[in-house]
């Protein structure tokens, strides 16, 4: 599925703005995109369902086109109605879905209604804390009872678009540059295009930079390869993008693509054949009042801070972010680990129905993000209960699903398990290409004892490598620090403690030639459910929630300028 896009031959309307919302028997204005939880104080903990309504207008000449409604993301369960008729539904947040409404749109005014509910469910998405213990300590008694450590915001969180195209149209585009040869500056760009039935027999033009190919569309799928000598590779230093344009007689789609290769062996990850060490963060797409609503200025701010601090990557913990994050990462040269909306997964998810849903989520994430050169890795989940015997088949299936969609990128699962404690033995980690682990030595364990924590971390990481013989990526570590709290000697929650723990952890891991990266948890402070560990926010941010640096930010900036 392609994101709606204005081109010479496509028209897109954006429905962002104030919609009417039926809330507690009242009609209130509500912002789209946005989360409802912080727009009205009395909705902070509401799960809905709420009925969102708006109208849109379609000129006569457009009403006969192929028309689709595109929701960039709705959290979480929703039913979509057009002029009183149910036209679609969706049951996962953070991923786009489309509703084909061709022939159902009237010239003139159309009534549009979306009923949205954001209910936490044990064994569902988003996941609720089970009544009985599983693996996530710390969340019991949390309110709302989310089985994860960020606020469960609800609503139409990303833009809603209507796209009008010709019936003879482009449905999807796949770009694969993995067989390029960077050392020879040889770019091999395979382009596959899917067109609608109505487009069969038409002439298609594919333009990549200066190169151009003309083909007759005898099949729904058209494949072409461009060979570029002296190609300009997409890299961190030079994130060069080539314009790709696909044209039919009455449709056109454009993409900016990057030529680059990703590979890995037992010890290293390579970008264009050269080892790359991942410096960066796990983060959240979250801000006061906006909740998880799309926020363009903050995206720019965060990328500017990533550059300022000399980071080269981030993980979209714990769900796919708005696609604009990836557009910016492509353009600015930041690497992205793209994570599925699978957080708080427990034994109650390990059944065939939920596995099907999870496989589908992975397909949908890869389908959306496959053409972004910045995306270098797929993560199928964060911190599942992966020491449970039933996790093995479940995650093996998710690994295979991702691989079926994309053989060119490593597929990972982020585990909190597989520590030296035998009870945490991970039954699924062995299937994945790179071993990703979250470790909180000096925080949740070895509290207040950084040096002893580091020794335990070293043992843990050595044993992990000995067991797996695969590159190790420490996807989370860190400490809470409340900006403005100082203490000497460093104490937990002081800026000094966070700075010392983060710096020493990175320095230790840099010495291990099988460690391919260290991501600090987290980029910025963020809101969580209420519980005794979280004074409103999780304070592990290197930046405050409003993006001001803590002491550790200056330390990282210097450290990362040297490695
Ligand atoms: O806790 C954190 O700050 C972060 O760590 C990870 O979750 C944990 C929660 C509890 C414990 N524990 O109690 O040991 C360990 C890890 C999550 O991936 C992340 O979403 C969260 O924000």
XYZ file of C-alpha atoms and ligand atoms in Angstrom:
585
model
C 0.000 0.000 0.000
C 1.356 3.413 -0.953
C 0.806 6.442 1.203
C -1.487 8.951 -0.538
C 0.587 11.609 -2.201
C -0.076 14.665 -4.296
C 1.629 14.247 -7.628
C 0.882 15.617 -11.094
C -1.826 12.964 -11.506
C -3.063 12.324 -7.950
C -5.179 14.521 -5.696
C -5.159 14.276 -1.911
C -7.418 15.989 0.626
C -6.343 16.187 4.244
C -9.079 15.970 6.886
C -6.999 17.281 9.801
C -8.729 19.820 12.014
C -11.498 19.952 14.595
C -13.933 17.081 14.341
C -17.129 16.719 16.371
C -16.949 14.086 19.033
C -19.741 12.427 21.001
C -18.315 12.203 24.494
C -20.424 11.439 27.556
C -23.654 12.514 25.820
C -22.117 15.819 24.783
C -20.881 17.045 21.455
C -17.358 18.412 21.874
C -14.750 19.560 19.396
C -11.684 17.334 19.243
C -8.425 17.701 17.342
C -7.411 15.273 14.613
C -4.646 14.215 14.696
C -4.312 13.940 18.466
C -4.917 11.775 21.504
C -8.058 12.531 23.498
C -6.418 11.944 26.904
C -4.801 15.350 27.280
C -7.274 17.481 25.323
C -9.849 17.154 28.136
C -8.886 16.469 31.763
C -11.916 14.228 32.260
C -10.779 12.010 29.383
C -7.307 11.296 30.731
C -8.180 7.716 31.669
C -11.098 7.099 29.288
C -10.982 4.208 26.857
C -14.028 5.272 24.808
C -15.679 4.324 22.528
C -16.009 7.861 21.218
C -17.709 8.801 17.960
C -15.706 11.199 15.789
C -17.612 13.001 13.022
C -16.766 15.332 10.200
C -17.950 16.194 6.713
C -16.002 16.511 3.529
C -16.855 17.899 0.111
C -16.144 16.312 -3.215
C -16.509 18.092 -6.556
C -18.583 16.278 -9.200
C -15.565 15.503 -11.405
C -13.686 13.748 -8.604
C -16.574 11.632 -7.308
C -16.179 9.069 -10.114
C -12.478 8.504 -9.463
C -10.921 5.648 -7.544
C -11.226 6.940 -3.977
C -9.617 5.675 -0.829
C -9.675 6.888 2.746
C -6.298 6.561 4.376
C -5.835 6.580 8.139
C -2.166 6.965 9.032
C -3.046 5.516 12.478
C -5.992 5.218 14.851
C -5.498 3.971 18.423
C -6.833 1.450 18.563
C -10.091 -0.303 17.589
C -12.307 1.557 15.158
C -15.300 1.308 12.828
C -15.518 3.644 9.852
C -18.842 4.914 8.439
C -19.439 6.905 5.275
C -22.867 8.467 4.738
C -24.306 6.140 7.376
C -22.911 2.940 5.885
C -20.145 0.978 7.601
C -17.223 0.864 5.166
C -14.317 -0.413 7.231
C -12.757 -1.330 10.532
C -9.297 -1.677 12.023
C -7.865 -3.193 15.197
C -4.254 -2.205 15.640
C -2.750 1.167 16.465
C 0.317 2.822 14.945
C -0.154 1.337 11.478
C -1.992 2.767 8.479
C -5.079 1.274 6.927
C -7.116 2.216 3.909
C -10.781 1.946 3.065
C -11.732 1.740 -0.604
C -14.814 3.940 -1.002
C -14.891 4.051 -4.786
C -18.487 4.577 -5.906
C -19.631 5.389 -2.366
C -18.724 9.054 -2.325
C -21.420 11.544 -3.337
C -20.704 14.699 -5.271
C -21.058 17.460 -2.682
C -21.264 16.855 1.054
C -20.317 13.509 2.637
C -20.786 12.479 6.245
C -17.894 10.716 7.806
C -17.903 8.973 11.179
C -15.255 6.983 13.043
C -16.004 5.170 16.306
C -12.789 4.754 18.291
C -12.045 2.680 21.352
C -8.721 2.241 23.143
C -9.238 -0.661 25.502
C -6.385 -2.494 27.211
C -6.823 -6.259 26.868
C -4.950 -9.132 28.509
C -3.377 -10.970 25.600
C -4.324 -8.149 23.224
C -3.011 -4.954 21.680
C -2.563 -2.766 23.607
C -1.707 -5.257 26.306
C -3.182 -5.093 29.799
C -1.383 -6.288 32.941
C -2.536 -9.856 33.604
C -4.013 -10.512 37.046
C -1.388 -13.121 37.672
C 2.346 -12.495 37.414
C 4.110 -13.028 34.099
C 7.459 -11.397 33.439
C 7.000 -7.651 33.774
C 7.634 -6.630 37.332
C 6.873 -3.041 38.111
C 3.597 -2.707 36.258
C 1.324 -4.453 38.773
C -1.012 -1.988 40.344
C -0.236 0.605 37.650
C -3.106 2.789 36.567
C -4.115 2.638 33.771
C -3.109 -1.043 33.899
C -1.022 -1.026 30.727
C 1.448 -3.897 30.524
C 4.098 -1.474 29.291
C 5.826 1.663 30.457
C 4.255 4.492 28.446
C 0.891 6.162 28.613
C -1.844 4.329 26.656
C -3.103 7.280 24.635
C -6.209 6.859 22.441
C -7.656 8.622 19.425
C -7.166 9.370 15.754
C -3.484 10.043 16.331
C -2.255 10.583 12.772
C -3.587 12.314 9.631
C -6.668 11.146 7.755
C -6.431 11.550 3.986
C -8.693 11.042 0.987
C -6.999 10.222 -2.273
C -8.483 10.455 -5.767
C -6.760 8.542 -8.545
C -7.567 7.199 -11.945
C -8.867 3.619 -11.943
C -5.832 2.613 -13.992
C -3.418 3.224 -11.169
C -0.245 2.302 -9.376
C -0.914 0.140 -6.315
C 2.515 -0.433 -4.835
C 6.238 -0.038 -5.456
C 9.136 -2.131 -4.107
C 12.711 -0.927 -4.309
C 15.627 -3.286 -3.638
C 19.245 -2.112 -3.780
C 20.709 -4.992 -1.775
C 22.686 -6.420 -4.696
C 24.591 -3.198 -5.237
C 28.383 -3.320 -4.963
C 29.537 -0.359 -2.895
C 33.266 -1.038 -3.339
C 32.778 -0.746 -7.117
C 30.310 2.136 -6.761
C 27.912 -0.048 -8.686
C 24.250 0.512 -7.911
C 21.737 -2.199 -8.760
C 18.253 -0.888 -8.214
C 15.423 -3.342 -8.692
C 12.057 -1.684 -8.992
C 8.851 -3.685 -8.860
C 5.530 -1.983 -9.498
C 2.039 -3.336 -8.946
C -0.756 -1.809 -11.019
C -4.517 -2.229 -11.009
C -6.366 -4.477 -13.477
C -7.530 -1.357 -15.339
C -3.925 -0.367 -16.076
C -3.103 -3.555 -18.007
C -1.856 -2.809 -21.508
C -0.874 0.767 -20.707
C 2.585 2.160 -21.174
C 4.563 2.669 -17.963
C 7.571 4.906 -17.567
C 9.976 4.447 -14.665
C 12.523 7.211 -14.140
C 15.413 6.928 -11.708
C 17.427 10.114 -11.669
C 18.435 10.606 -15.317
C 17.741 7.014 -16.352
C 14.417 6.052 -17.880
C 12.638 2.838 -18.888
C 9.439 2.395 -20.839
C 7.489 -0.841 -20.487
C 4.080 -2.192 -21.491
C 2.156 -3.416 -18.466
C 1.231 -6.907 -19.647
C 1.063 -8.088 -16.046
C -0.155 -6.641 -12.747
C 3.477 -6.772 -11.584
C 6.231 -5.098 -13.562
C 9.907 -5.517 -12.685
C 12.869 -3.550 -13.949
C 16.478 -3.227 -12.941
C 18.579 -0.094 -13.180
C 22.346 -0.494 -13.203
C 24.114 2.678 -12.114
C 27.814 3.043 -12.590
C 29.490 5.513 -10.316
C 26.409 5.468 -8.114
C 26.197 7.856 -5.182
C 25.498 5.567 -2.208
C 23.225 6.590 0.659
C 25.387 6.809 3.767
C 25.488 8.568 7.129
C 27.935 11.139 5.763
C 26.094 11.613 2.478
C 22.442 10.541 2.687
C 21.916 11.039 -1.021
C 18.471 10.263 -2.405
C 17.616 9.541 -6.018
C 14.198 10.625 -7.260
C 12.171 7.684 -8.557
C 9.090 8.372 -10.637
C 6.582 5.832 -11.928
C 4.144 7.066 -14.560
C 1.087 5.570 -16.172
C -1.111 7.391 -18.680
C -3.246 8.932 -15.938
C -1.376 8.178 -12.719
C 1.995 9.054 -11.268
C 3.839 8.285 -8.048
C 7.183 9.535 -6.783
C 9.574 8.263 -4.119
C 13.007 9.361 -2.928
C 15.146 6.268 -2.706
C 18.605 5.543 -1.339
C 21.106 3.067 -2.749
C 22.737 1.204 0.109
C 23.440 -2.298 1.387
C 23.024 -3.792 4.858
C 24.824 -6.963 5.868
C 25.992 -8.731 9.012
C 28.122 -11.628 10.145
C 28.970 -13.216 13.533
C 30.331 -10.003 14.974
C 29.465 -6.938 12.972
C 26.802 -4.994 11.151
C 27.797 -3.370 7.860
C 26.414 -0.409 5.947
C 27.715 -0.394 2.376
C 30.232 -3.060 3.357
C 31.713 -1.007 6.187
C 31.190 -1.823 9.887
C 28.806 0.539 11.609
C 28.428 1.035 15.365
C 24.946 2.151 16.425
C 24.977 5.205 18.688
C 21.592 6.446 19.723
C 18.402 5.898 21.630
C 15.149 4.207 22.183
C 12.508 6.897 22.257
C 8.803 7.644 22.175
C 6.512 9.560 19.875
C 4.887 11.562 22.661
C 4.546 15.129 23.925
C 2.471 17.140 26.438
C -1.089 17.872 25.275
C -0.432 16.237 21.900
C -0.182 12.781 23.437
C 0.836 10.636 20.494
C -0.652 12.992 17.908
C 1.511 13.715 14.853
C 3.740 16.710 15.565
C 5.985 17.972 12.776
C 8.025 20.647 14.651
C 9.040 18.127 17.314
C 10.278 15.725 14.651
C 12.606 18.431 13.348
C 13.708 19.270 16.888
C 14.468 15.626 17.696
C 16.509 15.104 14.536
C 18.401 18.302 15.219
C 19.175 16.991 18.736
C 20.189 13.575 17.384
C 22.709 15.366 15.154
C 23.803 17.710 17.945
C 24.560 14.802 20.254
C 26.417 12.879 17.511
C 23.977 9.953 17.485
C 23.509 7.979 14.280
C 20.408 5.908 14.992
C 17.244 5.308 17.002
C 14.708 2.560 17.546
C 11.010 3.253 17.078
C 10.312 1.752 20.494
C 7.669 0.309 20.957
C 5.595 0.794 17.799
C 6.061 2.132 14.263
C 6.270 5.939 14.343
C 4.620 8.330 11.903
C 6.126 7.741 8.489
C 7.456 11.317 8.424
C 10.102 10.247 10.970
C 11.446 7.918 8.320
C 11.260 10.545 5.580
C 13.467 12.775 7.737
C 15.804 9.918 8.667
C 16.242 9.143 4.943
C 17.016 12.732 4.193
C 19.283 13.460 7.169
C 21.172 10.167 7.360
C 19.954 8.558 10.577
C 19.563 4.775 10.867
C 16.292 3.373 12.179
C 15.384 0.122 13.869
C 11.708 -0.192 13.047
C 9.711 -1.890 15.806
C 6.293 -3.544 15.539
C 3.552 -2.456 18.001
C 4.281 -5.537 20.113
C 5.089 -4.507 23.658
C 3.945 -6.200 26.845
C 3.509 -9.552 25.124
C 2.836 -12.368 27.589
C 1.869 -16.046 27.598
C -1.717 -14.874 26.996
C -0.694 -13.852 23.461
C 0.723 -17.262 22.581
C -2.256 -18.701 20.703
C -2.965 -19.149 16.970
C -5.424 -16.213 16.677
C -3.115 -13.681 18.300
C -0.161 -15.033 16.362
C -2.072 -14.365 13.128
C -2.742 -10.797 14.226
C 0.913 -10.295 15.137
C 2.071 -11.719 11.803
C -0.301 -9.359 10.058
C 1.042 -6.388 12.041
C 4.566 -7.251 10.957
C 3.509 -7.534 7.343
C 1.813 -4.174 7.574
C 4.845 -2.497 9.148
C 7.203 -3.842 6.507
C 4.733 -3.031 3.768
C 4.619 0.598 4.899
C 8.334 1.095 5.520
C 10.097 -1.205 3.049
C 11.387 1.543 0.748
C 13.089 3.699 3.370
C 16.880 3.456 3.133
C 17.131 4.635 6.760
C 15.350 1.505 8.005
C 18.101 -1.057 8.575
C 16.449 -3.551 10.912
C 13.002 -4.917 11.786
C 12.191 -5.552 15.422
C 9.240 -7.893 15.918
C 8.701 -7.143 19.650
C 10.018 -5.502 22.815
C 10.548 -7.438 26.042
C 8.078 -10.262 25.587
C 7.724 -13.112 28.060
C 10.262 -14.991 25.980
C 11.353 -17.424 28.685
C 7.928 -19.092 28.471
C 7.986 -22.357 26.451
C 5.153 -21.214 24.186
C 7.160 -18.167 23.092
C 9.347 -20.291 20.846
C 6.860 -21.118 18.111
C 5.224 -17.711 18.325
C 8.423 -15.727 17.720
C 9.843 -18.177 15.215
C 6.714 -17.525 13.173
C 7.150 -13.770 13.483
C 10.773 -14.048 12.381
C 9.767 -16.074 9.336
C 6.955 -13.684 8.468
C 9.376 -10.763 8.454
C 11.882 -12.717 6.363
C 9.249 -13.666 3.808
C 8.546 -9.976 3.340
C 12.161 -8.818 3.343
C 15.357 -10.856 3.115
C 17.591 -7.790 2.871
C 17.428 -6.526 6.463
C 18.233 -8.225 9.769
C 15.201 -9.230 11.842
C 15.448 -8.958 15.617
C 13.478 -9.300 18.811
C 14.384 -7.105 21.788
C 14.714 -9.289 24.877
C 14.968 -8.532 28.578
C 15.684 -12.237 29.105
C 18.687 -14.511 28.605
C 20.680 -13.127 31.525
C 23.054 -15.337 33.557
C 20.001 -16.277 35.648
C 18.875 -19.629 34.186
C 15.218 -18.830 34.815
C 15.418 -16.101 32.187
C 16.652 -18.428 29.419
C 15.170 -17.022 26.209
C 13.569 -19.717 24.057
C 13.213 -17.569 20.920
C 16.277 -15.341 20.706
C 18.211 -18.016 18.813
C 16.049 -17.526 15.706
C 17.001 -13.888 15.227
C 19.843 -12.364 13.215
C 21.225 -10.063 15.897
C 20.895 -10.495 19.668
C 19.158 -7.419 21.063
C 18.927 -7.057 24.823
C 17.759 -4.480 27.343
C 19.868 -4.357 30.500
C 19.470 -2.205 33.605
C 22.615 -2.903 35.651
C 23.070 -0.104 38.148
C 19.392 0.678 38.020
C 16.806 -2.069 38.586
C 19.555 -4.375 39.747
C 22.726 -3.284 41.557
C 20.832 -0.174 42.595
C 23.201 2.636 43.464
C 26.242 0.420 42.658
C 27.495 1.346 39.219
C 30.853 -0.460 39.406
C 29.407 -3.769 40.587
C 26.646 -3.417 38.038
C 29.185 -2.990 35.251
C 31.030 -6.147 36.288
C 27.767 -8.070 36.189
C 26.945 -6.559 32.785
C 30.319 -7.618 31.405
C 29.790 -11.219 32.530
C 26.250 -11.190 31.133
C 27.310 -9.864 27.730
C 30.279 -12.262 27.438
C 28.012 -15.208 28.199
C 25.430 -13.986 25.707
C 28.022 -13.899 22.956
C 29.386 -17.292 23.930
C 25.882 -18.783 23.735
C 24.781 -17.121 20.505
C 27.874 -16.260 18.456
C 25.991 -13.396 16.881
C 26.414 -9.618 17.070
C 25.071 -8.163 20.330
C 23.122 -4.925 20.319
C 22.329 -3.391 23.717
C 19.051 -1.726 22.831
C 18.337 -0.280 26.303
C 20.214 0.717 29.426
C 20.007 3.842 31.534
C 18.964 5.537 34.727
C 16.293 8.006 35.783
C 17.531 11.529 36.466
C 15.313 14.399 37.464
C 16.649 17.527 35.782
C 18.025 19.870 38.417
C 18.759 17.168 41.007
C 22.499 17.037 41.702
C 24.454 14.895 44.132
C 28.072 14.097 44.881
C 28.836 11.245 45.228
C 26.380 10.342 42.455
C 23.059 9.049 43.786
C 20.211 7.436 41.902
C 17.936 10.076 40.321
C 20.687 12.709 40.190
C 22.034 13.976 36.874
C 25.505 12.868 37.965
C 24.416 9.252 38.513
C 22.763 9.023 35.100
C 25.776 10.593 33.381
C 28.235 8.262 35.083
C 26.211 5.098 34.477
C 25.603 5.893 30.804
C 29.189 6.873 30.044
C 30.755 3.899 31.834
C 28.335 1.430 30.259
C 29.121 2.682 26.759
C 32.872 2.683 27.400
C 32.704 -0.892 28.653
C 30.656 -2.136 25.706
C 32.840 -0.345 23.162
C 35.662 -2.692 24.157
C 33.711 -5.747 23.001
C 34.246 -6.321 19.306
C 30.969 -8.259 19.011
C 28.819 -5.384 20.304
C 27.337 -3.504 17.336
C 25.651 -0.728 19.230
C 24.452 0.848 22.424
C 21.137 2.666 22.595
C 20.487 4.719 25.690
C 17.029 4.484 27.184
C 15.622 7.004 26.538
C 15.913 9.990 24.240
C 13.576 12.162 26.325
C 11.440 11.895 29.470
C 7.931 10.635 28.717
C 4.608 10.104 30.442
C 3.695 6.719 31.914
C 0.793 5.167 33.802
C 0.742 5.947 37.528
C 2.844 3.729 39.782
C 5.335 4.159 42.600
C 8.346 4.078 40.274
C 7.155 6.881 38.042
C 6.527 10.412 39.317
C 4.250 11.159 36.317
C 7.110 10.684 33.856
C 9.755 8.084 33.184
C 12.847 10.220 33.857
C 15.387 8.164 31.934
C 15.468 10.834 29.237
C 18.804 12.241 28.143
C 16.655 15.265 27.347
C 13.742 16.501 29.413
C 10.258 16.047 28.014
C 10.511 19.562 26.519
C 13.853 18.636 24.933
C 16.371 20.435 27.138
C 19.669 18.632 27.828
C 20.523 16.966 31.121
C 24.175 16.581 32.191
C 24.386 13.225 30.389
C 23.548 14.895 27.071
C 26.791 16.872 27.152
C 28.718 13.764 28.164
C 27.247 11.778 25.261
C 27.878 14.566 22.793
C 31.567 14.461 23.606
C 31.847 10.671 23.854
C 30.031 10.091 20.562
C 32.156 12.673 18.767
C 35.135 10.401 19.489
C 33.734 6.977 18.475
O 11.984 0.620 32.726
C 12.270 1.386 31.801
O 12.556 2.572 31.975
C 12.254 0.839 30.390
O 12.695 -0.490 30.371
C 11.979 -1.499 29.756
O 11.064 -2.021 30.688
C 11.436 -2.489 31.894
C 10.520 -2.368 32.918
C 10.796 -2.878 34.151
C 12.019 -3.514 34.393
N 12.297 -4.046 35.633
O 11.514 -3.781 36.585
O 13.327 -4.746 35.813
C 12.941 -3.633 33.348
C 12.642 -3.116 32.122
C 11.108 -1.165 28.594
O 11.507 -1.706 27.355
C 10.884 0.320 28.439
O 9.680 0.524 27.739
C 10.872 0.972 29.796
O 10.483 2.326 29.734
